[in-house]
mmCIF file of C-alpha atoms in Angstrom:
data_model
loop_
_atom_site.group_PDB
_atom_site.id
_atom_site.type_symbol
_atom_site.label_atom_id
_atom_site.label_comp_id
_atom_site.label_asym_id
_atom_site.label_seq_id
_atom_site.Cartn_x
_atom_site.Cartn_y
_atom_site.Cartn_z
ATOM 1 C CA MET S 1 257.290 155.507 63.684
ATOM 2 C CA TRP S 2 261.007 155.737 62.900
ATOM 3 C CA VAL S 3 260.905 159.527 63.258
ATOM 4 C CA SER S 4 259.501 159.186 66.787
ATOM 5 C CA ALA S 5 261.775 156.317 67.760
ATOM 6 C CA ARG S 6 264.977 157.764 66.307
ATOM 7 C CA GLU S 7 265.258 160.298 69.141
ATOM 8 C CA TYR S 8 265.339 157.478 71.695
ATOM 9 C CA PHE S 9 267.626 155.106 69.782
ATOM 10 C CA ALA S 10 270.741 156.376 71.591
ATOM 11 C CA VAL S 11 268.963 156.104 74.950
ATOM 12 C CA GLU S 12 268.131 152.444 74.328
ATOM 13 C CA LEU S 13 271.660 151.685 73.159
ATOM 14 C CA VAL S 14 273.077 153.303 76.287
ATOM 15 C CA GLN S 15 270.752 151.296 78.529
ATOM 16 C CA SER S 16 271.897 148.066 76.857
ATOM 17 C CA ALA S 17 275.541 149.101 77.056
ATOM 18 C CA LEU S 18 275.314 149.913 80.753
ATOM 19 C CA LEU S 19 274.319 146.309 81.429
ATOM 20 C CA SER S 20 277.167 144.751 79.471
ATOM 21 C CA ILE S 21 280.132 147.139 79.611
ATOM 22 C CA PRO S 22 281.050 146.465 83.282
ATOM 23 C CA VAL S 23 281.134 142.715 82.624
ATOM 24 C CA MET S 24 283.225 143.168 79.458
ATOM 25 C CA LEU S 25 285.673 145.501 81.231
ATOM 26 C CA LEU S 26 285.954 143.086 84.134
ATOM 27 C CA GLY S 27 286.624 140.291 81.648
ATOM 28 C CA ALA S 28 289.791 142.075 80.560
ATOM 29 C CA PHE S 29 291.205 142.245 84.089
ATOM 30 C CA ALA S 30 289.769 139.404 86.167
ATOM 31 C CA PRO S 31 289.720 135.609 85.992
ATOM 32 C CA PRO S 32 286.666 134.011 84.331
ATOM 33 C CA ALA S 33 285.210 132.843 87.669
ATOM 34 C CA ALA S 34 285.137 136.414 89.000
ATOM 35 C CA VAL S 35 283.512 137.642 85.784
ATOM 36 C CA SER S 36 280.878 134.927 86.031
ATOM 37 C CA VAL S 37 280.044 135.732 89.642
ATOM 38 C CA PHE S 38 279.878 139.468 88.930
ATOM 39 C CA SER S 39 277.649 138.838 85.918
ATOM 40 C CA ILE S 40 275.225 136.836 88.069
ATOM 41 C CA VAL S 41 275.213 139.450 90.847
ATOM 42 C CA SER S 42 274.741 142.237 88.317
ATOM 43 C CA ARG S 43 271.760 140.472 86.745
ATOM 44 C CA LEU S 44 270.289 139.879 90.187
ATOM 45 C CA ALA S 45 270.546 143.601 90.971
ATOM 46 C CA MET S 46 268.944 144.389 87.612
ATOM 47 C CA LEU S 47 265.724 142.749 88.797
ATOM 48 C CA ILE S 48 265.041 146.017 90.616
ATOM 49 C CA ASN S 49 265.638 147.958 87.412
ATOM 50 C CA THR S 50 263.200 145.701 85.580
ATOM 51 C CA MET S 51 260.552 146.384 88.201
ATOM 52 C CA LEU S 52 261.162 150.134 87.971
ATOM 53 C CA VAL S 53 260.937 150.154 84.185
ATOM 54 C CA SER S 54 257.649 148.269 84.376
ATOM 55 C CA ILE S 55 256.222 150.730 86.905
ATOM 56 C CA ALA S 56 257.342 153.674 84.764
ATOM 57 C CA MET S 57 255.783 152.118 81.650
ATOM 58 C CA ILE S 58 252.473 151.758 83.475
ATOM 59 C CA ALA S 59 252.579 155.459 84.417
ATOM 60 C CA ALA S 60 253.852 156.622 81.005
ATOM 61 C CA SER S 61 250.480 157.321 79.431
ATOM 62 C CA GLY S 62 249.463 159.349 82.490
ATOM 63 C CA PHE S 63 252.637 161.428 82.245
ATOM 64 C CA ALA S 64 251.927 162.143 78.591
ATOM 65 C CA ALA S 65 248.239 162.903 79.153
ATOM 66 C CA HIS S 66 248.831 165.347 82.010
ATOM 67 C CA HIS S 67 251.636 167.067 80.116
ATOM 68 C CA ARG S 68 249.580 167.329 76.935
ATOM 69 C CA VAL S 69 246.822 169.283 78.713
ATOM 70 C CA GLY S 70 249.244 171.295 80.846
ATOM 71 C CA ASP S 71 248.026 169.868 84.147
ATOM 72 C CA TYR S 72 251.368 170.073 85.923
ATOM 73 C CA ALA S 73 249.877 169.623 89.381
ATOM 74 C CA ALA S 74 248.454 166.259 88.291
ATOM 75 C CA LEU S 75 251.761 165.408 86.629
ATOM 76 C CA ARG S 76 253.640 166.066 89.889
ATOM 77 C CA ARG S 77 251.022 164.066 91.824
ATOM 78 C CA LEU S 78 251.420 161.131 89.449
ATOM 79 C CA ALA S 79 255.221 161.323 89.746
ATOM 80 C CA ARG S 80 254.986 161.242 93.556
ATOM 81 C CA GLN S 81 252.452 158.412 93.469
ATOM 82 C CA THR S 82 254.634 156.418 91.102
ATOM 83 C CA ALA S 83 257.667 156.994 93.348
ATOM 84 C CA ARG S 84 255.709 155.700 96.358
ATOM 85 C CA VAL S 85 254.596 152.598 94.449
ATOM 86 C CA ALA S 86 258.158 151.996 93.263
ATOM 87 C CA ALA S 87 259.512 152.306 96.799
ATOM 88 C CA ALA S 88 256.784 150.061 98.230
ATOM 89 C CA LEU S 89 257.514 147.317 95.707
ATOM 90 C CA CYS S 90 261.242 147.633 95.170
ATOM 91 C CA LEU S 91 262.629 148.353 98.640
ATOM 92 C CA PRO S 92 261.383 145.050 100.109
ATOM 93 C CA ALA S 93 262.716 143.163 97.081
ATOM 94 C CA LEU S 94 266.082 144.877 97.402
ATOM 95 C CA ALA S 95 266.161 144.209 101.149
ATOM 96 C CA ALA S 96 265.426 140.530 100.495
ATOM 97 C CA MET S 97 268.269 140.371 97.974
ATOM 98 C CA ILE S 98 270.671 141.874 100.503
ATOM 99 C CA VAL S 99 269.550 139.717 103.440
ATOM 100 C CA LEU S 100 269.324 136.547 101.361
ATOM 101 C CA ILE S 101 272.376 137.135 99.164
ATOM 102 C CA HIS S 102 274.277 134.046 100.321
ATOM 103 C CA PRO S 103 271.349 131.622 99.855
ATOM 104 C CA LEU S 104 270.527 133.220 96.468
ATOM 105 C CA LEU S 105 274.105 132.910 95.274
ATOM 106 C CA GLY S 106 274.238 129.385 96.697
ATOM 107 C CA LEU S 107 271.260 128.421 94.530
ATOM 108 C CA MET S 108 273.315 129.450 91.519
ATOM 109 C CA ALA S 109 276.495 127.811 92.844
ATOM 110 C CA SER S 110 278.052 131.271 92.793
ATOM 111 C CA ASP S 111 278.669 132.158 96.428
ATOM 112 C CA ALA S 112 282.282 133.030 95.716
ATOM 113 C CA PRO S 113 284.442 135.422 97.736
ATOM 114 C CA GLY S 114 283.595 139.019 96.885
ATOM 115 C CA ALA S 115 280.161 138.228 95.443
ATOM 116 C CA ALA S 116 278.242 139.509 98.449
ATOM 117 C CA GLU S 117 280.335 142.683 98.596
ATOM 118 C CA ALA S 118 279.680 143.337 94.899
ATOM 119 C CA MET S 119 275.957 142.828 95.545
ATOM 120 C CA TYR S 120 276.024 145.339 98.391
ATOM 121 C CA ILE S 121 277.633 147.949 96.126
ATOM 122 C CA LEU S 122 275.109 147.281 93.357
ATOM 123 C CA ALA S 123 272.300 147.480 95.922
ATOM 124 C CA VAL S 124 273.369 151.009 96.863
ATOM 125 C CA ALA S 125 273.223 151.926 93.176
ATOM 126 C CA GLN S 126 269.722 150.479 92.985
ATOM 127 C CA LEU S 127 268.704 152.636 95.967
ATOM 128 C CA VAL S 128 269.488 155.671 93.801
ATOM 129 C CA ASN S 129 267.389 154.123 91.050
ATOM 130 C CA ILE S 130 264.496 153.627 93.476
ATOM 131 C CA ALA S 131 264.799 157.233 94.690
ATOM 132 C CA LEU S 132 264.369 158.520 91.103
ATOM 133 C CA PRO S 133 262.181 155.797 89.607
ATOM 134 C CA THR S 134 260.477 157.484 86.681
ATOM 135 C CA GLN S 135 262.640 160.428 85.729
ATOM 136 C CA ASP S 136 263.675 158.948 82.396
ATOM 137 C CA MET S 137 260.113 158.030 81.465
ATOM 138 C CA MET S 138 258.895 161.453 82.565
ATOM 139 C CA LEU S 139 261.408 163.127 80.245
ATOM 140 C CA ALA S 140 260.503 160.826 77.378
ATOM 141 C CA MET S 141 256.748 161.265 77.747
ATOM 142 C CA THR S 142 256.850 165.043 78.139
ATOM 143 C CA GLY S 143 258.810 165.845 74.990
ATOM 144 C CA HIS S 144 262.243 166.153 76.589
ATOM 145 C CA GLY S 145 263.913 163.359 74.630
ATOM 146 C CA ALA S 146 266.943 165.503 73.797
ATOM 147 C CA ILE S 147 267.654 166.057 77.503
ATOM 148 C CA LEU S 148 267.180 162.342 78.182
ATOM 149 C CA ARG S 149 269.554 161.470 75.353
ATOM 150 C CA ARG S 150 272.230 163.875 76.671
ATOM 151 C CA MET S 151 271.840 162.550 80.215
ATOM 152 C CA SER S 152 272.114 158.978 78.962
ATOM 153 C CA LEU S 153 275.280 159.732 77.019
ATOM 154 C CA TRP S 154 276.805 161.467 80.062
ATOM 155 C CA GLN S 155 275.834 158.447 82.159
ATOM 156 C CA LEU S 156 277.530 156.151 79.647
ATOM 157 C CA ALA S 157 280.681 158.290 79.629
ATOM 158 C CA ALA S 158 280.814 158.387 83.440
ATOM 159 C CA SER S 159 280.281 154.623 83.666
ATOM 160 C CA CYS S 160 282.980 153.880 81.097
ATOM 161 C CA LEU S 161 285.501 156.242 82.673
ATOM 162 C CA GLY S 162 284.684 155.013 86.177
ATOM 163 C CA GLY S 163 284.919 151.414 85.062
ATOM 164 C CA MET S 164 288.242 151.962 83.305
ATOM 165 C CA ALA S 165 289.632 153.665 86.407
ATOM 166 C CA LEU S 166 288.215 151.355 89.088
ATOM 167 C CA ILE S 167 287.926 147.857 87.588
ATOM 168 C CA PRO S 168 291.648 147.357 86.891
ATOM 169 C CA ALA S 169 292.468 148.427 90.446
ATOM 170 C CA PHE S 170 289.638 146.754 92.372
ATOM 171 C CA GLY S 171 288.271 144.016 90.099
ATOM 172 C CA ALA S 172 284.569 143.238 90.579
ATOM 173 C CA LEU S 173 284.315 145.731 93.420
ATOM 174 C CA GLY S 174 285.421 148.486 91.023
#
């Protein structure tokens, strides 16, 4: 099991880091209240990511099965079908988060200045996630773990560099 999982260890570490690094970087440059609000907004936006991961996990065995027998037409069909399901489920949830951002933040006593703007920026990022909902799972289930690992490490590097450049200048909006 370790031999199979070892290839994806870096991918899982990167996914965990991408959730926490922006909050830690912000903590170095912003007051605690701003960090708290951004943390809440970030976790709210991650609900979409959780939905997408769940959808991809449901389709994972199909990706592997079609790839194993070389049925690439069925693999493409499944990828398109999964993308449609992801859009049908996640776009309304994301729209609700955007429209209801002030009441949602009010429930958490976090409707601070800048919170809604940070949510709007994170929502745009989630739109990209919704547009490419299963690409990581597709790579993992079709034997392309090395490509997934490289892409994840590039994503981590870009996020760290972007965060270091933008967060000091723009705070939570960076």
